[in-house]
Structures are given as structure tokens and as C-alpha cells.
Amino acid sequence: MIRIYNTLKGEKEDFIPQKNNEVRMYVCGPTVYDLSHIGHARSAVAFDGIYRYLKYRGYKVIYVRNYTDVDDKIIKKANEQGASPKEIADRYIKAFDEDMDALGVSLPDFRPKVTETMDEIIRFVQTLIDKGYAYVVDGDVYYSVRKFEKYGALSKKNIEELEAGARVEVDERKKDPLDFALWKASKENEPWWESPWGKGRPGWHIECSAMNRRLLGDTLDIHGGGKDLIFPHHENEMAQSEAATGKPFVRYWMHNGFVNINQEKMSKSLGNILTIKDALKNYSAEAIRLFLLSSHYRSPIDYSPDVLHDAETSLDRFYTTKERMEKEWPEIVKKKADKNEKGRLLQPFIDAMDDDFNTAFAVGHIFQELHKANRLMDEAGETGNSSALIPYLPALYELFKEAGSVLGVFNKPLEDYFDAKKKYIKISEDEIKRLINERNNARRSKNWARADEIRAELEDKGIILEDRSDGTIWKVKR
């Protein structure tokens, strides 16, 4: 049984979707006015892992992630650059999609845009007016927060203590300072659409309610996003949707933690925004993804060169072990995995993912088994007795495949992985082999000083040596 931490309830609950074998899942996507940053990657990779695991467990998942392509920030940038809002939005949608593809993030089933959902948005706003939850002022439409008795339930905020702020515009025309805009009357140099209240465009929160209802119905199984969206965005979504339909909006609210940069909160004011594209210039996409999955999705994580270096090193350890399995024990690895042994190795992975998608424990389990595999292969090489590797290695190989398909890492062909790393070295492969041979001769003649010099020389050129029972191998240092 999968258990999910539900933000609304503040605790883990058994996951029971509306339909036995179907999950309706919506995750808030980017506002496309600039390049996406590592915080966007955190959310996308976290919910991609959740999406993949639900499918692995046999659910049919209808997955929606939107683009906010009409927004104050988009309009501002368009005016600054002498472009249309559509040109700005299209540019950064393309950039976001490129980033997601690089990180191995699965395409959702639907990727709606605000500009393509305008009819549904207008109908949704009219429904709220008709039901007495919204009112019109000079072409603007506001949601009357105090008419929704459950307001504050998701964010655990007391409505009496709330103040206007954080994307809630202060406007003396509003009946209450906490009321928020559903529709904004058009202003000069802004895009607009015709509506019953005049020309205008939607407020931020209403778009997701309309998209959700059109694509997934009145009640979602899972609604996700970053913790920064709990209030006001998701609180307002819940208020709008439940007022309009009279039904529960979301069964399980899920929110991922923040990304800090070198132990500081990532923010434009601090000048420490790290775009996905910049991160990909210095580190492999797989290392970035492994770093993001190595912490529980609800926990904050700290991004730094050191932790990315550690992720690269961990990937090396994985692929080097996999290569060793294939090269040293090919006949064993090719055997069909024993069902019981495979189940024994796979169960801790499943237990971790069933427990609120704990990818940190899942990744940790894989590396524990890697350590064990290397130890058993060392012992088999020294003793000539490979019985301990049967049926372990075939089952471990199956764990790699199944866990890798869920996590989106550990699944590159060995040749592709090692070829990609060669671009970082500063020396030819022939020269590496020559120096390794020279070092081996130095070691045989007990010229330890020269052997150490060669090791240091290669490391300076980006090559790390590893001495094994079957000889010396080299790999690229990152």
C-alpha cells in the first residue's frame, strides 16, 4: 500500500484513488517569462519520479502540467524587449521543454496553456459570480474569501490574521483586502480577451482550477507543486474549485521542498539563481537528477559544487560496478534472475517508494547493494569460488533495471556513459594506457615513488586509477 503525506491533513495517509486503477494528477508548471532554474528542476524531477512509480505499481496515470503563458511578469518582459507576450512565452516554453528533456523528465499527458483555456476560465468565473462567491467591480472580478468557510485549511492559516500580500493586490475597491482577482480589466499594452465583464485577462489562480476541471474533472487524486505554492496559490485554487463544484477538490495535496544554493535561499535579490542550463554546462544531467532524488522530495536540499561532484562520483561507482559485473562475470549476469532473490533485493526499494515516495532511501538501498556486490566479486576473484554470486548478480541486475526505470537514472548503456565522460579528460587514451603500463612495471620493481608520480600525473589530467585483482582500470575524474 502506497502512503502519501497529505499537506491538507498534515500526515501520511493510505493512497486510495477515486477509481481503483486510475490516478488523476496535476502539477503546477512554470510561469514562462525566463529560463527555468534548479528549483523548477526539483519539482519536475520529484513529480516525474512519483508519476513513474505510480505507473510501475500498475496505475493508469493521467498527468497534467500547465504553462502559465499570461502573467504580469511575461507582459513586463515583453514590453521591455519590444516583443509580444506570446513571443516571450513561446521562447521560454521551448527552453523549459529542452531542460526537461535533458533531465529525462517524462512528458505529461497534457500540457495546457492559459491562452488555450480562456473559454473554460470565463465560464468558471461566471459560475462563481452566479453562486455568490465572486463580484464585479469596474470590469475586474474578485473572489470573496470570507464566503468560503474552509479558507486557510490547506495552509493552516487563520483567516483573521491574514493580511494582503504575496501576489494579493491591495485595492480599495475590494470588499475585503484578502479578496483576490479572478479577472482583471484590460490595461494599455496588455493582451486581452472578451468577457461578460469587458475586455481583460484572468488572474493567476483561476487558470489552474479551470484547467483541472476541463482535463481531470471536479476532484483530483493528486495535486502537486513547490511548498511556496501552498499559500496563496493552492489555497485559492481549493477555495475557487470547491465553491464552484460543491465537491472536494483534491484528495492528496503534495508539495516539494525548496532548493538552497550554498546554504542560502535561492532568490533574485541575492543574485544566486542557478538556471538549469547553467547547471548542465558543468555537470551531467544524470548527476543533477541523482542529486535531486537523493533527498526526500519534501525535504529542503542544498545545491553546491561539492554535492554535484559527489553525485558524479556516485554515478561513476554505479557504472563502474555494472561494467565489472558484465566483464568479470558475464555468464552469471546473463542468467535468469531467481524470483525469490529478485524479490528480496527489490522489496526494500518498493518499501521505500511506498513510504511517501522516499527516493533517498531507494537510492541508498541501491548503493548498499553496490558495496556488497563489489565485496562479493573481490572475494570470488581471490578464492576462485563464485557460488556467492549466484543467484545474487542476476537479481541485482534486475534491480538496476527496474529501479532505474522508476528513478530515471542508472539506465544508460555503459558505452554511452563512459564515452560521454571522455570529453572531460586532458590526455589521449593511448597515453593513459602507456602510463598505466609504466606504473605497473614500477610497482613490480618496487619503485613506489615513480608509481605514485604516475598516479598523481594522471589525476592532474582528470584520470583516476583503481587497482583491482584483475588489473588496473581508469576512469574520468569530475
Coordinates of C-alpha atoms in Angstrom, one line a residue:
M1 CA 0.0 0.0 0.0
I2 CA 1.4 3.4 -1.0
R3 CA 1.3 6.1 1.7
I4 CA 1.4 9.8 0.9
Y5 CA 1.9 12.8 3.1
N6 CA -1.1 14.9 2.5
T7 CA -0.5 18.6 3.1
L8 CA -4.1 19.2 3.9
K9 CA -4.2 16.6 6.6
G10 CA -0.7 17.2 7.8
E11 CA 0.1 13.4 7.9
K12 CA 0.7 10.3 5.8
E13 CA -2.4 8.5 4.5
D14 CA -3.0 5.3 2.6
F15 CA -3.3 6.2 -1.1
I16 CA -6.8 5.3 -2.3
P17 CA -7.6 7.0 -5.6
Q18 CA -11.2 7.6 -6.7
K19 CA -11.0 4.8 -9.3
N20 CA -9.3 1.6 -8.4
N21 CA -6.7 1.6 -11.1
E22 CA -6.6 5.3 -12.3
V23 CA -4.8 8.3 -10.9
R24 CA -5.6 11.9 -11.9
M25 CA -2.6 14.0 -11.2
Y26 CA -2.0 17.7 -11.7
V27 CA 1.3 19.6 -11.0
C28 CA 1.7 23.3 -11.4
G29 CA 4.1 24.2 -14.1
P30 CA 6.3 27.2 -14.8
T31 CA 5.4 30.8 -15.5
V32 CA 7.3 31.2 -18.7
Y33 CA 9.0 34.6 -18.6
D34 CA 12.6 33.5 -18.0
L35 CA 14.9 30.5 -18.1
S36 CA 13.9 27.8 -15.6
H37 CA 16.1 27.3 -12.5
I38 CA 17.1 24.4 -10.4
G39 CA 14.0 24.9 -8.2
H40 CA 11.9 24.1 -11.2
A41 CA 14.0 21.1 -11.8
R42 CA 13.4 19.9 -8.2
S43 CA 9.7 19.9 -8.6
A44 CA 9.7 18.4 -12.1
V45 CA 12.1 15.6 -11.2
A46 CA 10.3 14.8 -8.0
F47 CA 6.9 14.5 -9.6
D48 CA 8.3 12.7 -12.5
G49 CA 9.6 10.0 -10.1
I50 CA 6.1 9.9 -8.5
Y51 CA 4.5 9.6 -11.9
R52 CA 6.9 6.8 -13.0
Y53 CA 6.4 4.9 -9.7
L54 CA 2.6 5.0 -9.9
K55 CA 2.8 3.6 -13.4
Y56 CA 5.3 1.0 -12.2
R57 CA 2.8 -0.1 -9.5
G58 CA 0.1 -0.7 -12.2
Y59 CA -1.9 2.5 -12.1
K60 CA -3.1 4.3 -15.2
V61 CA -2.0 7.9 -14.6
I62 CA -3.5 10.9 -16.3
Y63 CA -0.8 13.5 -15.7
V64 CA -1.3 17.2 -16.4
R65 CA 1.3 20.0 -16.0
N66 CA 0.5 23.5 -17.2
Y67 CA 2.2 26.5 -18.6
T68 CA 1.3 30.0 -17.3
D69 CA 1.7 31.9 -20.5
V70 CA -0.2 35.1 -19.5
D71 CA 1.1 36.9 -16.4
D72 CA 2.3 40.3 -15.2
K73 CA 6.0 39.2 -15.5
I74 CA 5.6 38.0 -19.0
I75 CA 3.9 41.2 -20.1
K76 CA 6.6 43.3 -18.3
K77 CA 9.4 41.4 -20.1
A78 CA 7.6 41.7 -23.5
N79 CA 7.3 45.5 -23.1
E80 CA 10.9 45.8 -22.1
Q81 CA 12.1 43.8 -25.1
G82 CA 9.7 45.2 -27.6
A83 CA 8.2 41.7 -28.2
S84 CA 4.7 40.3 -27.8
P85 CA 3.8 38.3 -24.7
K86 CA 3.3 35.3 -26.9
E87 CA 6.8 35.6 -28.3
I88 CA 8.2 35.7 -24.8
A89 CA 6.1 32.8 -23.6
D90 CA 6.9 30.6 -26.6
R91 CA 10.6 31.3 -26.2
Y92 CA 10.7 30.1 -22.6
I93 CA 8.3 27.2 -23.1
K94 CA 10.8 25.9 -25.7
A95 CA 13.7 26.5 -23.3
F96 CA 11.8 24.7 -20.4
D97 CA 10.9 21.7 -22.7
E98 CA 14.6 21.5 -23.7
D99 CA 15.6 21.4 -20.0
M100 CA 13.1 18.8 -19.1
D101 CA 14.2 16.6 -22.0
A102 CA 17.8 16.9 -20.9
L103 CA 16.9 15.9 -17.4
G104 CA 14.9 12.9 -18.6
V105 CA 11.6 14.2 -17.3
S106 CA 8.7 12.3 -18.8
L107 CA 6.2 14.3 -20.9
P108 CA 2.9 14.7 -19.1
D109 CA -0.3 13.5 -20.9
F110 CA -1.5 17.1 -21.2
R111 CA 0.4 20.4 -21.1
P112 CA -2.3 23.1 -21.3
K113 CA -1.7 26.8 -21.6
V114 CA -3.7 29.6 -20.2
T115 CA -4.2 31.2 -23.6
E116 CA -5.8 28.0 -24.8
T117 CA -8.2 27.7 -21.8
M118 CA -9.8 31.1 -21.9
D119 CA -13.4 29.9 -22.6
E120 CA -13.3 27.5 -19.6
I121 CA -11.8 30.2 -17.4
I122 CA -14.5 32.7 -18.3
R123 CA -17.2 30.1 -17.6
F124 CA -15.6 29.2 -14.3
V125 CA -15.6 32.8 -13.2
Q126 CA -19.2 33.2 -14.2
T127 CA -20.2 30.2 -12.1
L128 CA -18.5 31.7 -9.1
I129 CA -20.4 35.0 -9.6
D130 CA -23.7 33.1 -10.1
K131 CA -23.1 31.3 -6.8
G132 CA -22.3 34.4 -4.9
Y133 CA -18.6 33.7 -4.3
A134 CA -17.4 36.5 -6.6
Y135 CA -18.3 40.1 -7.5
V136 CA -17.6 42.5 -10.3
V137 CA -16.0 46.0 -9.9
D138 CA -15.3 48.1 -12.9
G139 CA -14.6 45.2 -15.2
D140 CA -12.5 43.3 -12.5
V141 CA -13.9 40.2 -10.8
Y142 CA -12.9 39.3 -7.2
Y143 CA -13.3 36.2 -5.2
S144 CA -14.9 36.8 -1.8
V145 CA -12.6 34.9 0.5
R146 CA -14.7 35.1 3.7
K147 CA -17.6 33.4 2.0
F148 CA -15.6 30.2 1.8
E149 CA -15.7 28.8 5.3
K150 CA -12.7 26.4 4.8
Y151 CA -10.3 29.1 3.7
G152 CA -6.9 28.6 5.3
A153 CA -7.4 24.9 5.8
L154 CA -4.6 23.9 3.4
S155 CA -2.0 26.4 4.6
K156 CA -3.1 26.2 8.2
K157 CA -3.5 30.0 8.3
N158 CA -6.1 31.8 10.5
I159 CA -8.1 34.0 8.2
E160 CA -8.4 36.6 10.9
E161 CA -4.7 37.0 10.9
L162 CA -4.1 37.0 7.2
E163 CA -3.0 40.2 5.5
A164 CA -2.9 41.2 1.9
G165 CA 0.4 40.4 0.2
A166 CA 2.3 37.8 -1.8
R167 CA 0.5 38.2 -5.1
V168 CA -2.7 39.5 -3.5
E169 CA -3.1 43.0 -4.8
V170 CA -4.2 45.7 -2.4
D171 CA -7.2 47.5 -3.9
E172 CA -9.6 49.8 -2.1
R173 CA -12.4 48.7 -4.4
K174 CA -12.3 45.2 -2.9
K175 CA -14.9 44.3 -0.2
D176 CA -12.1 42.7 1.8
P177 CA -8.3 43.2 1.5
L178 CA -7.9 39.4 1.2
D179 CA -10.2 39.0 -1.8
F180 CA -8.2 38.1 -4.9
A181 CA -8.6 38.7 -8.6
L182 CA -10.3 36.2 -10.8
W183 CA -10.4 38.5 -13.8
K184 CA -8.5 41.8 -14.5
A185 CA -9.8 44.5 -16.7
S186 CA -7.5 45.3 -19.6
K187 CA -4.8 47.9 -19.4
E188 CA -2.8 49.7 -22.0
N189 CA -0.1 47.5 -23.7
E190 CA -1.6 44.3 -22.3
P191 CA -3.2 41.3 -24.0
W192 CA -6.9 40.9 -23.5
W193 CA -9.9 38.7 -24.2
E194 CA -13.6 39.5 -24.4
S195 CA -15.7 38.5 -21.4
P196 CA -19.1 39.3 -19.9
W197 CA -17.4 41.9 -17.7
G198 CA -15.5 43.6 -20.5
K199 CA -12.0 43.1 -22.1
G200 CA -9.5 41.6 -19.8
R201 CA -7.4 38.6 -18.8
P202 CA -7.5 36.0 -16.0
G203 CA -5.9 36.3 -12.6
W204 CA -3.2 33.9 -11.7
H205 CA -5.1 31.3 -9.5
I206 CA -8.2 30.7 -11.7
E207 CA -6.3 29.2 -14.6
C208 CA -5.4 26.0 -12.7
S209 CA -8.9 25.5 -11.5
A210 CA -10.3 25.7 -15.0
M211 CA -7.6 23.5 -16.5
N212 CA -8.1 20.9 -13.8
R213 CA -11.8 20.7 -14.3
R214 CA -11.6 20.6 -18.0
L215 CA -9.0 17.8 -18.2
L216 CA -9.4 15.8 -14.9
G217 CA -12.9 16.5 -13.6
D218 CA -14.2 18.0 -10.4
T219 CA -11.9 16.0 -8.0
L220 CA -8.2 15.3 -8.5
D221 CA -6.4 12.4 -6.8
I222 CA -3.1 14.3 -6.5
H223 CA -2.2 18.0 -6.9
G224 CA 1.4 18.9 -6.6
G225 CA 3.9 21.8 -6.6
G226 CA 6.5 23.5 -4.6
K227 CA 5.9 24.5 -1.0
D228 CA 5.9 28.1 -2.0
L229 CA 2.6 27.5 -3.8
I230 CA 0.6 26.3 -0.7
F231 CA -0.3 29.9 0.0
P232 CA -1.8 31.7 -1.7
H233 CA -2.0 29.8 -5.0
H234 CA -3.2 26.4 -3.9
E235 CA -5.3 27.8 -1.0
N236 CA -7.1 30.0 -3.6
E237 CA -7.4 27.1 -6.1
M238 CA -9.1 25.0 -3.5
A239 CA -11.5 27.8 -2.5
Q240 CA -12.4 28.5 -6.1
S241 CA -12.9 24.9 -7.2
E242 CA -14.9 23.7 -4.2
A243 CA -17.1 26.8 -4.2
A244 CA -17.8 26.2 -7.9
T245 CA -18.5 22.4 -7.7
G246 CA -19.5 21.8 -4.2
K247 CA -17.2 18.8 -4.2
P248 CA -13.7 18.1 -2.6
F249 CA -11.1 19.5 -5.0
V250 CA -8.1 17.3 -4.2
R251 CA -7.7 14.0 -2.3
Y252 CA -3.9 14.3 -1.7
W253 CA -2.0 17.6 -1.8
M254 CA 1.7 17.1 -2.3
H255 CA 4.5 19.7 -2.0
N256 CA 8.2 19.5 -2.6
G257 CA 10.8 21.3 -0.6
F258 CA 13.0 24.3 -1.6
V259 CA 16.4 24.3 -3.1
N260 CA 19.1 26.4 -1.4
I261 CA 22.3 27.5 -3.1
N262 CA 25.4 27.1 -0.9
Q263 CA 23.2 27.1 2.2
E264 CA 21.4 30.4 1.1
K265 CA 17.8 30.6 -0.1
M266 CA 17.8 30.9 -3.8
S267 CA 16.4 34.3 -4.8
K268 CA 17.0 37.0 -7.4
S269 CA 17.7 39.6 -4.7
L270 CA 20.7 37.5 -3.6
G271 CA 21.8 37.0 -7.2
N272 CA 22.1 33.3 -6.7
I273 CA 19.5 32.0 -9.2
L274 CA 21.0 28.9 -10.9
T275 CA 19.4 28.1 -14.2
I276 CA 19.1 24.5 -15.4
K277 CA 21.0 25.4 -18.5
D278 CA 23.9 26.7 -16.4
A279 CA 23.9 23.7 -14.2
L280 CA 24.1 21.4 -17.3
K281 CA 27.2 23.3 -18.6
N282 CA 29.1 22.0 -15.6
Y283 CA 27.5 18.7 -14.6
S284 CA 25.9 15.8 -16.4
A285 CA 22.1 15.7 -16.5
E286 CA 22.1 12.3 -14.8
A287 CA 24.2 13.7 -11.9
I288 CA 21.8 16.6 -11.4
R289 CA 18.9 14.2 -11.4
L290 CA 20.6 11.8 -9.0
F291 CA 21.3 14.8 -6.7
L292 CA 17.7 15.8 -6.7
L293 CA 16.5 12.3 -6.0
S294 CA 19.0 11.7 -3.2
S295 CA 16.9 13.7 -0.8
H296 CA 13.2 13.1 0.1
Y297 CA 11.1 15.3 -2.1
R298 CA 9.6 17.2 0.9
S299 CA 13.0 18.0 2.4
P300 CA 15.0 21.1 1.6
I301 CA 18.2 20.4 -0.3
D302 CA 21.4 22.4 -0.7
Y303 CA 22.9 22.8 -4.1
S304 CA 26.7 23.3 -4.3
P305 CA 29.6 22.2 -6.4
D306 CA 30.6 19.7 -3.7
V307 CA 27.3 17.8 -3.7
L308 CA 27.2 17.7 -7.5
H309 CA 30.8 16.3 -7.5
D310 CA 29.6 13.7 -5.1
A311 CA 26.7 12.8 -7.4
E312 CA 29.1 12.4 -10.3
T313 CA 31.3 10.2 -8.2
S314 CA 28.3 8.1 -7.1
L315 CA 27.4 7.6 -10.8
D316 CA 30.9 6.5 -11.6
R317 CA 30.7 4.0 -8.8
F318 CA 27.5 2.6 -10.1
Y319 CA 28.5 2.3 -13.8
T320 CA 32.0 1.0 -12.9
T321 CA 30.4 -1.7 -10.8
K322 CA 27.9 -2.6 -13.5
E323 CA 30.8 -2.7 -16.0
R324 CA 32.7 -5.0 -13.7
M325 CA 29.7 -7.3 -13.4
E326 CA 29.4 -7.6 -17.1
K327 CA 33.1 -8.0 -17.9
E328 CA 34.3 -10.2 -15.0
W329 CA 31.2 -12.4 -14.6
P330 CA 29.3 -12.3 -17.9
E331 CA 27.9 -15.8 -17.7
I332 CA 26.5 -15.3 -14.2
V333 CA 25.0 -11.9 -15.0
K334 CA 23.2 -13.3 -18.1
K335 CA 21.4 -16.0 -16.1
K336 CA 17.7 -15.6 -15.5
A337 CA 17.2 -14.0 -12.1
D338 CA 15.8 -16.2 -9.3
K339 CA 12.3 -14.9 -8.5
N340 CA 12.8 -15.1 -4.7
E341 CA 16.3 -13.4 -4.8
K342 CA 15.0 -10.7 -7.1
G343 CA 12.0 -10.1 -4.7
R344 CA 14.4 -9.9 -1.8
L345 CA 16.5 -7.3 -3.4
L346 CA 13.6 -5.3 -4.9
Q347 CA 11.4 -5.2 -1.7
P348 CA 13.4 -2.6 0.1
F349 CA 13.2 -0.3 -3.0
I350 CA 9.4 -0.9 -3.1
D351 CA 9.1 -0.3 0.6
A352 CA 10.9 3.0 0.3
M353 CA 8.9 4.2 -2.6
D354 CA 5.6 3.1 -1.0
D355 CA 6.5 5.2 2.0
D356 CA 5.7 8.6 0.5
F357 CA 8.0 8.1 -2.5
N358 CA 11.2 8.1 -0.4
T359 CA 13.7 8.2 -3.2
A360 CA 16.5 9.0 -0.7
F361 CA 16.1 5.5 0.9
A362 CA 15.6 3.9 -2.5
V363 CA 18.9 5.3 -3.8
G364 CA 20.6 4.4 -0.6
H365 CA 19.5 0.8 -0.9
I366 CA 21.0 0.6 -4.4
F367 CA 24.4 1.8 -3.2
Q368 CA 24.3 -0.6 -0.3
E369 CA 23.9 -3.4 -2.7
L370 CA 26.7 -2.0 -4.9
H371 CA 29.0 -2.1 -2.0
K372 CA 28.0 -5.7 -1.3
A373 CA 28.4 -6.7 -5.0
N374 CA 32.0 -5.4 -5.1
R375 CA 32.9 -7.2 -1.9
L376 CA 31.5 -10.5 -3.2
M377 CA 33.2 -10.1 -6.5
D378 CA 36.5 -9.3 -4.7
E379 CA 36.1 -12.4 -2.6
A380 CA 35.2 -14.6 -5.6
G381 CA 38.2 -13.3 -7.5
E382 CA 40.6 -14.1 -4.6
T383 CA 39.2 -17.5 -3.8
G384 CA 38.0 -18.7 -7.2
N385 CA 34.7 -19.6 -5.7
S386 CA 31.8 -17.7 -7.4
S387 CA 28.9 -19.5 -5.6
A388 CA 28.1 -16.4 -3.6
L389 CA 27.5 -14.5 -6.8
I390 CA 24.7 -17.0 -7.9
P391 CA 21.9 -16.0 -7.8
Y392 CA 22.9 -12.6 -6.4
L393 CA 24.2 -10.9 -9.5
P394 CA 21.3 -11.7 -11.9
A395 CA 18.8 -10.4 -9.3
L396 CA 20.9 -7.3 -8.7
Y397 CA 21.0 -6.6 -12.4
E398 CA 17.2 -6.8 -12.5
L399 CA 17.1 -4.3 -9.5
F400 CA 19.2 -1.9 -11.5
K401 CA 16.8 -2.1 -14.5
E402 CA 13.6 -1.7 -12.5
A403 CA 14.8 0.9 -10.1
G404 CA 16.5 2.8 -12.9
S405 CA 13.3 2.9 -14.9
V406 CA 11.4 4.5 -12.0
L407 CA 14.1 6.9 -10.9
G408 CA 15.2 7.8 -14.4
V409 CA 18.9 7.2 -13.5
F410 CA 21.3 4.2 -13.7
N411 CA 19.9 3.2 -17.1
K412 CA 22.4 4.4 -19.7
P413 CA 24.3 1.9 -21.8
L414 CA 27.8 1.5 -20.4
E415 CA 29.5 2.6 -23.6
D416 CA 27.4 5.8 -23.8
Y417 CA 28.1 6.7 -20.2
F418 CA 31.9 6.3 -20.4
D419 CA 32.1 7.9 -23.9
A420 CA 30.3 11.0 -22.6
K421 CA 32.8 11.4 -19.8
K422 CA 35.8 11.3 -22.1
K423 CA 35.2 14.9 -23.1
Y424 CA 36.5 16.0 -19.7
I425 CA 39.9 14.4 -20.0
K426 CA 43.1 16.2 -21.0
I427 CA 45.1 13.2 -22.3
S428 CA 44.7 10.6 -25.0
E429 CA 43.6 7.0 -24.2
D430 CA 46.9 5.7 -25.7
E431 CA 48.9 7.8 -23.4
I432 CA 46.8 6.7 -20.4
K433 CA 47.5 3.1 -21.2
R434 CA 51.2 3.7 -21.7
L435 CA 51.4 5.4 -18.3
I436 CA 49.4 2.6 -16.6
N437 CA 51.9 0.0 -18.1
E438 CA 54.8 2.1 -16.9
R439 CA 53.3 2.3 -13.4
N440 CA 52.7 -1.4 -13.3
N441 CA 56.3 -2.1 -14.2
A442 CA 57.4 0.4 -11.5
R443 CA 55.3 -1.4 -8.9
R444 CA 56.7 -4.8 -9.9
S445 CA 60.2 -3.4 -9.4
K446 CA 59.0 -1.8 -6.1
N447 CA 59.7 1.7 -7.4
W448 CA 56.9 3.1 -5.4
A449 CA 57.9 6.7 -5.9
R450 CA 57.6 6.5 -9.7
A451 CA 54.3 4.6 -9.4
D452 CA 52.9 7.4 -7.1
E453 CA 54.2 10.1 -9.5
I454 CA 52.3 8.5 -12.4
R455 CA 49.1 8.2 -10.4
A456 CA 49.4 11.9 -9.5
E457 CA 50.2 12.9 -13.1
L458 CA 47.1 11.1 -14.4
E459 CA 44.9 12.5 -11.6
D460 CA 46.1 16.0 -12.6
K461 CA 44.9 15.3 -16.1
G462 CA 41.5 14.2 -14.9
I463 CA 42.1 10.4 -14.6
I464 CA 41.7 8.3 -11.5
L465 CA 43.2 4.8 -11.2
E466 CA 41.7 1.9 -9.4
D467 CA 43.8 -1.2 -8.7
R468 CA 41.8 -4.5 -8.7
S469 CA 42.5 -8.1 -8.6
D470 CA 42.2 -8.4 -12.4
G471 CA 44.3 -5.3 -13.1
T472 CA 44.3 -1.5 -13.0
I473 CA 41.3 0.4 -14.5
W474 CA 41.0 4.1 -15.1
K475 CA 38.0 6.4 -15.0
V476 CA 37.4 10.1 -15.5
K477 CA 37.6 12.4 -12.5
R478 CA 34.9 15.1 -12.3

